[in-house]
XYZ file of C-alpha atoms in Angstrom:
675
model
C 9.934 216.504 -7.337
C 11.187 217.933 -4.061
C 14.889 217.730 -3.336
C 15.378 216.768 0.355
C 18.811 218.430 0.491
C 17.406 221.734 -0.777
C 14.467 221.494 1.613
C 16.876 220.940 4.507
C 19.019 223.886 3.384
C 15.903 226.074 3.232
C 14.864 225.000 6.740
C 18.315 225.885 8.117
C 18.319 229.312 6.444
C 14.773 230.116 7.601
C 15.568 229.024 11.148
C 18.733 231.165 11.224
C 16.959 234.212 9.846
C 14.026 233.820 12.236
C 16.458 233.629 15.163
C 18.277 236.736 13.953
C 14.945 238.539 13.463
C 13.941 237.727 17.033
C 17.274 238.942 18.424
C 17.171 242.139 16.339
C 13.521 243.181 16.607
C 12.302 241.676 19.866
C 15.343 241.477 22.123
C 17.067 244.581 20.638
C 20.281 242.560 20.898
C 21.475 241.595 17.392
C 24.126 238.870 17.316
C 25.299 239.379 13.709
C 25.827 242.491 11.550
C 23.234 243.559 8.976
C 25.543 242.457 6.162
C 25.463 238.842 7.385
C 21.657 238.936 7.670
C 21.370 240.383 4.150
C 23.697 237.700 2.778
C 21.585 234.890 4.244
C 18.353 236.520 3.068
C 19.650 236.791 -0.498
C 20.751 233.159 -0.348
C 17.250 232.159 0.776
C 15.604 234.284 -1.922
C 17.797 232.737 -4.616
C 16.975 229.195 -3.481
C 13.249 229.902 -3.321
C 13.355 231.457 -6.777
C 14.863 228.214 -8.125
C 12.413 226.070 -6.123
C 9.126 228.037 -5.859
C 7.282 224.845 -4.908
C 9.213 224.875 -1.583
C 8.204 228.413 -0.562
C 6.367 228.307 2.771
C 3.841 230.875 3.962
C 5.947 231.555 7.078
C 9.258 232.039 5.269
C 11.132 235.257 6.191
C 10.882 236.203 2.497
C 7.087 236.295 2.781
C 6.774 238.574 5.772
C 8.240 241.665 7.329
C 10.964 240.805 9.832
C 10.138 240.934 13.504
C 7.220 240.175 15.763
C 5.398 241.950 18.534
C 6.824 241.639 22.034
C 4.722 240.221 24.868
C 5.833 243.184 27.012
C 3.553 245.613 25.110
C -0.090 245.622 24.064
C -0.409 244.446 20.430
C -1.606 246.884 17.771
C -3.207 245.679 14.533
C -2.020 247.919 11.693
C -5.018 249.085 9.670
C -2.708 249.439 6.668
C 0.196 246.912 6.718
C 3.687 248.301 7.318
C 5.828 246.630 4.707
C 9.553 246.201 4.383
C 11.720 247.150 1.365
C 13.709 245.143 -1.116
C 17.427 245.921 -1.233
C 19.913 246.857 -3.928
C 23.646 246.711 -3.272
C 25.038 248.314 -6.444
C 24.082 250.878 -9.080
C 23.469 248.055 -11.541
C 20.845 246.524 -9.261
C 19.054 249.864 -8.950
C 19.149 250.291 -12.756
C 17.559 246.846 -13.054
C 14.846 247.938 -10.586
C 14.212 251.078 -12.679
C 13.889 248.957 -15.829
C 11.448 246.553 -14.133
C 9.168 249.492 -13.345
C 9.139 250.612 -16.950
C 8.580 247.056 -18.188
C 5.677 246.521 -15.769
C 4.044 249.782 -16.836
C 4.622 248.808 -20.478
C 5.879 252.227 -21.444
C 9.253 253.882 -21.761
C 9.511 257.038 -19.683
C 11.822 258.723 -17.235
C 10.651 257.849 -13.737
C 10.809 260.549 -11.068
C 11.935 259.299 -7.650
C 11.847 260.654 -4.145
C 15.341 260.120 -2.708
C 15.600 259.717 1.066
C 18.530 258.829 3.344
C 17.844 255.432 4.918
C 17.993 256.193 8.620
C 19.301 253.444 10.875
C 16.645 253.399 13.579
C 13.282 251.840 14.390
C 10.226 252.158 12.118
C 7.103 253.422 13.895
C 3.518 254.363 13.092
C 1.920 257.394 14.772
C -1.862 257.873 14.567
C -3.476 261.306 14.925
C -7.237 261.719 15.400
C -8.687 265.226 15.163
C -5.094 266.405 15.218
C -4.235 264.700 18.547
C -1.680 261.924 18.946
C -3.699 258.919 20.112
C -1.497 255.918 19.364
C 2.023 254.933 18.346
C 3.241 251.471 17.451
C 6.302 249.629 16.215
C 6.213 247.902 12.827
C 6.444 244.426 14.403
C 5.742 241.811 11.736
C 4.043 244.361 9.471
C 0.553 243.275 10.500
C 0.830 243.540 14.294
C 3.119 245.871 16.210
C 3.587 246.975 19.825
C 1.820 249.866 21.497
C 4.558 252.348 22.480
C 2.353 255.449 22.666
C 3.582 256.758 26.021
C 7.217 256.361 24.989
C 6.791 258.096 21.624
C 5.080 261.021 23.346
C 8.365 261.717 25.187
C 10.352 262.226 21.944
C 11.231 265.911 21.711
C 10.308 266.585 18.070
C 7.099 264.497 17.901
C 4.102 266.885 18.128
C 1.314 265.827 20.471
C -1.065 268.001 18.409
C -0.793 268.796 14.701
C -0.437 272.420 13.620
C -3.214 274.300 11.806
C -6.550 272.659 11.074
C -6.356 271.450 7.485
C -5.400 267.855 8.259
C -7.365 264.575 7.905
C -9.619 263.513 10.767
C -7.517 260.365 11.075
C -3.931 260.502 9.837
C -1.346 257.768 10.302
C 2.217 259.005 9.887
C 5.096 256.591 9.435
C 8.729 257.281 10.067
C 11.940 256.384 11.852
C 12.885 256.907 15.479
C 16.646 257.273 15.723
C 19.407 258.482 18.001
C 21.772 261.191 16.693
C 25.474 260.353 16.771
C 26.333 262.965 19.394
C 23.546 261.795 21.690
C 24.611 258.172 21.229
C 28.192 258.946 22.258
C 27.024 260.873 25.315
C 24.623 258.074 26.316
C 27.394 255.467 26.119
C 29.663 257.667 28.245
C 26.895 257.785 30.858
C 26.410 254.001 30.633
C 30.136 253.408 31.164
C 30.258 255.835 34.093
C 27.345 253.969 35.706
C 29.036 250.617 34.977
C 26.138 249.603 32.720
C 26.115 247.857 29.362
C 27.087 250.139 26.470
C 25.161 250.082 23.188
C 26.809 248.655 20.072
C 25.420 251.273 17.684
C 22.827 254.095 17.524
C 20.154 251.833 16.045
C 20.476 249.390 18.923
C 20.398 252.304 21.390
C 17.280 253.804 19.778
C 15.407 250.500 19.783
C 16.352 249.755 23.372
C 15.346 253.244 24.483
C 12.009 253.233 22.663
C 10.887 249.915 24.092
C 11.374 250.696 27.769
C 8.493 249.794 30.064
C 9.103 253.046 31.963
C 8.517 256.114 29.714
C 10.756 258.176 32.023
C 13.744 256.172 30.788
C 12.751 256.818 27.173
C 12.347 260.513 27.973
C 15.919 260.639 29.285
C 17.335 259.306 26.016
C 18.234 261.641 23.084
C 15.721 260.277 20.545
C 14.381 262.029 17.446
C 11.789 261.180 14.781
C 11.677 261.806 11.022
C 8.490 261.103 9.048
C 8.899 259.320 5.705
C 5.381 258.362 4.561
C 1.633 258.417 5.143
C -0.379 255.282 5.941
C -4.035 255.499 6.860
C -5.937 258.657 5.827
C -9.623 259.148 6.709
C -12.026 262.083 6.746
C -12.669 265.087 4.572
C -9.663 267.249 3.909
C -8.203 269.153 1.028
C -6.718 266.631 -1.368
C -3.369 265.186 -0.364
C -0.647 265.929 -2.887
C -0.282 263.357 -5.671
C 3.530 263.300 -5.407
C 5.213 261.592 -2.456
C 7.810 264.369 -1.953
C 5.018 266.965 -1.779
C 3.149 264.880 0.797
C 6.243 264.986 2.997
C 6.209 268.775 2.728
C 2.539 268.746 3.754
C 3.566 266.831 6.888
C 6.036 269.586 7.795
C 3.214 272.167 7.540
C 1.310 270.091 10.106
C 4.333 270.197 12.436
C 5.926 266.825 11.705
C 9.726 266.671 11.204
C 11.116 265.405 7.895
C 14.741 264.719 6.973
C 16.271 267.807 5.319
C 18.423 265.747 2.940
C 15.379 264.416 1.017
C 15.398 265.318 -2.702
C 13.942 264.195 -6.036
C 15.676 262.699 -9.073
C 14.697 262.040 -12.698
C 15.820 258.668 -13.938
C 18.441 256.171 -12.835
C 21.486 258.374 -13.444
C 20.287 261.179 -11.181
C 19.533 258.541 -8.533
C 23.116 257.232 -8.881
C 24.374 260.801 -8.450
C 22.246 261.342 -5.332
C 23.458 258.053 -3.847
C 27.088 259.068 -4.425
C 26.518 262.547 -2.952
C 24.883 261.240 0.221
C 27.656 258.649 0.520
C 30.228 261.453 0.566
C 28.228 263.374 3.181
C 27.566 260.311 5.313
C 30.272 260.821 7.938
C 29.309 264.479 8.384
C 25.594 263.821 8.922
C 24.357 264.124 12.499
C 22.627 260.738 12.266
C 23.563 257.239 11.089
C 22.363 256.002 7.694
C 23.062 252.743 5.905
C 21.873 253.643 2.421
C 19.246 255.527 0.402
C 15.558 254.750 -0.170
C 14.228 255.484 -3.647
C 10.446 255.720 -4.106
C 8.474 256.340 -7.280
C 7.259 259.871 -6.653
C 3.901 259.670 -8.462
C 1.285 258.264 -6.025
C -0.993 257.012 -8.836
C 1.924 255.112 -10.382
C 2.662 253.624 -6.949
C -0.894 252.273 -6.824
C -0.564 250.914 -10.356
C 2.662 249.073 -9.497
C 1.295 247.552 -6.292
C 3.039 245.146 -3.926
C 4.646 241.754 -3.637
C 4.323 239.643 -0.474
C 6.490 241.760 1.810
C 7.478 244.880 -0.103
C 6.152 247.532 -2.520
C 7.193 247.254 -6.175
C 7.629 251.038 -6.334
C 10.405 251.437 -3.718
C 13.848 250.021 -3.052
C 16.643 250.583 -0.526
C 20.112 250.845 -2.017
C 22.626 250.108 0.729
C 26.142 251.406 1.234
C 29.026 248.957 1.585
C 28.534 247.348 4.975
C 30.226 249.131 7.883
C 30.019 245.946 9.901
C 31.157 242.469 8.899
C 31.986 239.175 10.563
C 35.444 237.657 10.474
C 37.779 235.542 12.583
C 40.187 236.927 15.170
C 43.462 235.104 14.554
C 45.870 236.725 17.027
C 46.302 239.737 19.314
C 49.417 241.909 19.339
C 50.202 244.701 21.775
C 51.426 248.034 20.414
C 53.092 250.819 22.388
C 52.050 254.385 21.579
C 54.170 257.521 21.792
C 52.860 258.219 25.316
C 53.453 254.635 26.456
C 49.810 253.546 26.097
C 49.523 249.796 25.466
C 46.918 249.071 22.790
C 45.806 245.522 21.937
C 45.429 245.084 18.170
C 43.386 242.237 16.708
C 44.932 240.466 13.719
C 42.026 239.335 11.550
C 41.198 237.074 8.691
C 41.003 239.866 6.050
C 37.455 241.092 5.395
C 35.968 243.791 3.135
C 34.168 246.334 5.307
C 33.386 250.032 4.918
C 34.804 250.034 1.395
C 38.263 248.656 2.252
C 39.880 245.334 3.151
C 40.562 245.210 6.886
C 43.068 242.849 8.511
C 43.655 244.714 11.806
C 41.287 246.276 14.332
C 41.724 247.933 17.719
C 40.543 246.319 20.934
C 41.226 249.610 22.791
C 42.374 248.368 26.201
C 42.263 245.593 28.784
C 38.847 246.625 30.106
C 37.377 246.461 26.600
C 38.703 242.910 26.132
C 36.969 241.881 29.356
C 33.761 243.719 28.404
C 33.589 242.003 25.031
C 34.577 238.630 26.471
C 36.616 238.093 23.309
C 39.087 235.239 22.796
C 41.584 234.263 20.115
C 39.798 232.175 17.502
C 36.431 233.907 18.015
C 34.237 235.059 15.173
C 33.848 238.787 15.769
C 31.919 241.721 14.317
C 34.190 244.429 12.880
C 33.003 247.977 12.380
C 34.593 250.636 10.197
C 32.829 253.979 9.707
C 34.518 256.495 7.421
C 38.109 257.143 8.447
C 37.594 255.733 11.935
C 40.068 252.997 12.889
C 38.352 249.596 12.529
C 37.281 248.155 15.859
C 35.922 244.914 17.279
C 32.395 245.686 18.469
C 31.056 242.290 19.517
C 31.632 238.540 19.612
C 29.414 236.038 17.787
C 29.446 233.747 20.804
C 27.498 230.867 19.298
C 30.299 230.410 16.734
C 33.101 230.152 19.330
C 35.411 227.180 18.638
C 36.361 224.764 21.413
C 40.048 225.730 21.137
C 39.466 229.493 21.616
C 42.225 230.996 23.789
C 42.060 233.691 26.453
C 43.821 236.977 25.627
C 46.521 237.584 28.232
C 47.557 241.221 28.734
C 51.359 241.538 29.080
C 52.991 242.595 32.353
C 56.059 244.023 30.601
C 56.385 246.384 27.651
C 56.758 244.423 24.377
C 59.277 247.029 23.148
C 61.583 247.716 26.106
C 60.588 245.118 28.758
C 59.811 247.840 31.317
C 56.945 247.231 33.716
C 53.423 248.051 32.556
C 51.445 250.291 34.908
C 47.643 250.330 35.135
C 46.303 252.480 37.910
C 42.972 251.833 39.583
C 40.214 253.768 37.868
C 42.153 254.168 34.599
C 41.340 252.201 31.447
C 44.718 252.561 29.736
C 47.795 250.561 30.758
C 51.150 252.222 30.048
C 54.788 251.335 29.700
C 56.818 252.934 32.501
C 59.980 253.018 30.344
C 59.583 256.697 29.517
C 62.854 258.047 28.110
C 64.224 254.518 27.691
C 61.418 252.988 25.601
C 62.032 252.994 21.857
C 58.328 253.436 21.091
C 58.175 256.636 23.158
C 61.660 257.910 22.335
C 60.931 260.737 19.892
C 58.223 262.396 21.980
C 60.204 261.913 25.177
C 63.328 263.460 23.601
C 61.381 266.449 22.276
C 59.949 267.050 25.729
C 63.383 266.729 27.341
C 64.853 269.496 25.126
C 61.782 271.774 25.196
C 61.824 275.346 26.518
C 60.174 274.588 29.872
C 62.460 271.581 30.455
C 66.215 271.706 29.590
C 65.584 274.560 27.117
C 68.275 273.575 24.581
C 68.414 276.435 22.094
C 68.523 275.120 18.509
C 67.385 271.562 19.315
C 63.939 271.640 17.669
C 61.461 268.837 17.010
C 62.580 268.186 13.414
C 66.218 267.831 14.425
C 65.315 265.527 17.312
C 63.435 263.281 14.871
C 66.432 263.174 12.521
C 68.827 262.293 15.331
C 66.563 259.482 16.576
C 65.924 258.143 13.050
C 69.666 258.039 12.316
C 70.256 256.319 15.675
C 72.656 259.036 16.833
C 70.688 259.353 20.070
C 68.990 256.512 21.943
C 68.655 258.291 25.268
C 68.770 261.937 26.395
C 72.372 261.610 27.611
C 73.401 261.012 23.980
C 72.523 264.635 23.133
C 75.477 265.764 25.212
C 77.854 263.390 23.395
C 77.170 264.854 19.932
C 79.997 266.721 18.223
C 80.053 269.475 15.613
C 80.890 267.093 12.754
C 77.890 264.844 13.441
C 75.481 267.759 13.754
C 76.795 269.607 10.682
C 75.703 266.626 8.514
C 72.076 266.992 9.588
C 69.505 268.507 7.220
C 69.486 272.343 7.347
C 72.482 272.366 9.698
C 75.840 273.946 8.881
C 79.041 274.072 10.903
C 78.067 277.355 12.550
C 74.628 276.059 13.614
C 76.200 272.811 14.801
C 78.774 274.687 16.874
C 76.053 276.862 18.412
C 74.027 273.767 19.341
C 77.011 272.062 21.008
C 77.541 275.207 23.081
C 73.815 275.326 23.943
C 73.997 271.713 25.143
C 76.950 272.564 27.360
C 74.976 275.476 28.817
C 71.914 273.266 29.344
C 73.906 270.900 31.556
C 73.513 273.405 34.376
C 69.815 273.530 35.202
C 67.562 273.409 38.265
C 66.102 270.389 40.016
C 62.498 271.396 39.121
C 63.416 271.720 35.422
C 65.289 268.413 35.520
C 62.309 266.620 37.082
C 59.962 268.175 34.514
C 62.290 267.111 31.658
C 61.967 263.440 32.652
C 58.382 263.367 31.404
C 56.869 261.656 34.444
C 53.119 261.314 33.837
C 51.070 264.252 35.155
C 54.162 265.978 36.568
C 54.023 269.466 35.094
C 56.088 272.518 35.999
C 54.195 273.268 39.204
C 54.255 269.694 40.484
C 57.952 269.356 39.603
C 58.698 272.531 41.594
C 56.615 271.315 44.544
C 58.433 267.954 44.558
C 61.849 269.647 44.390
C 61.065 272.152 47.125
C 59.631 269.452 49.388
C 62.376 266.804 49.071
C 65.214 269.290 48.315
C 67.331 266.684 46.483
C 66.951 263.908 43.923
C 68.006 261.054 46.201
C 65.315 261.820 48.773
C 62.677 261.964 46.036
C 63.799 258.657 44.538
C 63.455 256.911 47.900
C 60.119 258.510 48.872
C 57.192 256.249 49.728
C 53.675 256.722 48.392
C 52.634 258.218 51.719
C 55.562 260.665 51.721
C 54.825 261.729 48.146
C 51.222 262.552 49.064
C 52.480 264.972 51.705
C 53.668 267.259 48.882
C 51.480 270.249 48.094
C 49.123 269.455 45.162
C 50.214 265.782 44.869
C 47.318 263.352 45.147
C 47.088 259.571 45.020
C 47.310 259.283 41.218
C 50.313 261.594 40.763
C 52.048 259.954 43.722
C 51.643 256.550 42.068
C 53.077 257.842 38.776
C 56.137 259.295 40.520
C 56.609 256.251 42.746
C 56.476 253.770 39.830
C 58.746 255.937 37.662
C 61.555 255.792 40.203
C 61.058 252.040 40.761
C 61.734 251.276 37.093
C 65.405 250.300 36.660
C 65.508 251.596 33.074
C 64.515 255.081 34.248
C 67.194 255.064 36.937
C 69.763 254.130 34.282
C 68.671 257.097 32.150
C 69.031 259.428 35.144
C 72.496 258.022 35.986
C 73.604 258.470 32.356
C 72.546 262.130 32.513
C 74.455 262.682 35.734
C 77.500 260.952 34.211
C 77.583 263.404 31.276
C 77.592 266.312 33.708
C 74.026 267.456 34.317
C 73.955 269.450 37.536
C 71.913 271.954 39.475
C 72.433 274.102 42.544
C 71.323 272.615 45.827
C 68.009 273.756 47.244
C 67.984 275.184 50.724
C 65.029 274.371 52.929
C 62.820 277.412 53.266
C 61.496 278.581 56.583
C 57.886 279.631 57.022
C 59.069 283.234 56.865
C 60.419 282.572 53.356
C 57.076 281.145 52.178
C 54.567 283.767 53.342
C 52.026 282.772 50.677
C 51.968 279.096 51.619
C 48.404 277.719 51.465
C 47.114 280.475 49.195
C 45.935 279.865 45.613
C 46.451 282.399 42.822
C 45.144 282.459 39.234
C 46.752 284.613 36.518
C 44.788 285.973 33.554
C 45.220 288.605 30.862
C 48.482 290.208 29.662
C 51.054 291.507 32.166
C 53.235 294.454 31.097
C 56.308 294.310 33.361
C 56.807 290.520 33.306
C 55.348 287.498 31.530
C 52.981 285.174 33.313
C 55.591 282.423 33.684
C 57.851 284.823 35.589
C 54.971 285.896 37.817
C 54.047 282.256 38.371
C 57.625 281.357 39.362
C 57.834 284.215 41.861
C 54.505 283.309 43.431
C 55.548 279.675 43.774
C 58.854 280.803 45.269
C 56.836 282.501 47.995
C 54.920 279.283 48.649
C 51.731 280.013 46.697
C 49.882 277.540 44.534
C 49.213 278.839 41.008
C 46.156 277.290 39.362
C 44.830 277.550 35.823
C 41.142 277.754 36.748
C 38.941 279.816 39.046
C 36.955 278.164 41.842
C 35.499 279.068 45.212
C 38.828 277.925 46.737
C 40.826 280.550 44.796
C 42.207 283.291 47.066
C 43.389 285.857 44.469
C 42.968 286.487 40.738
C 45.735 288.581 39.150
C 44.077 290.375 36.209
C 46.253 291.841 33.448
C 45.053 293.615 30.317
C 42.217 292.016 28.342
C 41.214 289.758 31.216
C 38.190 287.753 30.063
C 35.828 285.150 31.502
C 38.060 284.321 34.468
C 37.677 287.888 35.736
C 33.898 287.685 35.397
C 33.795 284.345 37.213
C 36.072 285.663 39.999
C 33.744 288.618 40.522
C 30.721 286.288 40.598
C 32.417 284.078 43.213
C 33.652 287.014 45.286
C 37.338 286.184 44.699
C 39.677 289.110 45.452
C 41.118 290.616 42.249
C 44.666 292.067 42.142
C 45.991 294.400 39.472
C 49.507 293.944 38.089
C 50.616 296.930 40.186
C 49.268 295.274 43.337
C 51.070 292.027 42.443
C 54.395 293.858 42.053
C 53.786 295.552 45.414
C 53.213 292.075 46.918
C 56.542 290.844 45.519
C 58.311 293.969 46.832
C 56.749 293.461 50.248
C 58.258 289.993 50.593
C 61.575 290.558 48.758
């Protein structure tokens, strides 16, 4: 007797799975991760196994997922393209191996072909007389879509088979996929063009392959790997009777096959192969989500046969899901060592990628807007290898009514300084710099570094100790340290401590360019710091400069001007500067230089190779003192390249561009001329 509750439950599951199939295979826009689909499918299979009288002919368990799209001409598969049953643990594969032996009614060690399960789109390619005449998607297994013109654009798909010893009609089946590197590059291009980015390589491959314009498909980095033979007609030397050998025959005919394919005897060797590929997974150039095991003997395959939607002689063992659904409970904002503000999703803990995940990155404000994510949403989390877990999409149809918008803070959650987000930049940053506790260690290291205050003996390890022990909270605190405090530090004795105190006293007298560089203002390097100092001549004038005045400085554009402007408008930064002046930091005043004193003004130099009479920093400083701009790269706008010993590619490029090349001797003569 039929149970109405079970029948209703079956209807709900079938409806859900059919919707997900349509989104995945037809729209190329999956709304849930594979793991959620697999969970529902297993639930449906278990219910139908308990209630076989309720199995319907149109149940997702009875057919291959997907259907042909109306956008393409339908193709009737002459040999059905079936799906595969799944295993999710070694025990399930061992049970599959035992079922084979039981069905064959003999105990023997089964040989398997072991193949990485590529995460792409299954296709059929038909060759007649060696020529590619048709390509189709799997569709529902019986009817697919004609994508011949698109498949012809894939770089490693031969339009004509090699040699002449192939069947008159040969249908090759395989996977079209997008390599990881190509996927990343494609998404960068999509972002740059302000277009929708793809969630994963499989989604990108499917979307690329089913374009109505083959030129779009041709522009995408798609590849194909063959994994089986379907239809075979016409006289030809006998096809091999082992599946793995048939794949090698395909390579002889010019068809690409995955290099990681191997064979295994018995369940244990299959377990070993699965573990090995799992370890290699992150290093592979393509995405996989498991391993496909196929009985290698073709005659045994025929003997085993099929069930409704899958062969009895093959199974896909999947890795732990890299994507899972969970609920986003809250969003916190973390401050990185460079001041970058990163929104972090606090999640209902979920097992994904082999570990339990309770936090995931949302990257930045633009990503939050792109995802359209809210607090309380059900989200898809992805974790691949050692990559930080991230929110990749929102399951919008599960959004609760009380979902809350995520509001990006205007002030740093650590130090309350203003948050700066410049136009055209994705990352928002705290402007607290030397004041912000989250940035303190890196800021302090920079402050004491050789090109900044150049405090001899104040290395990175010691800076970290001093910050950790709360002996310094700002750079002015360095100059308040005494010998007794320093002598207690790790690897510091009284002599070293005394030397460091003296070095700090010496470092109090510096130059305005070095002082500006030591402050760690974003994108203000040595050259820009020198240009700012030489333009404004004193700190007060620089602090009061407008955006327009800042852009009048040589080599200062809109972005750098904004960084400098905002830095000096942050009260915390002004307090740090005042503290440094209070402990005695000083520098000689800068005299305005006449045009006669800057004879190289407007000219760009590049230094390369090894100089014998001075180091490149000294040469750079002298050139800048004469008004020149010193760049790190050669371009058509470069006036002179100074080439020392072992000058490399820059010299070659300068010669190609017709840039005048100076020897070290000629540079010294130039300095003498203007001294």
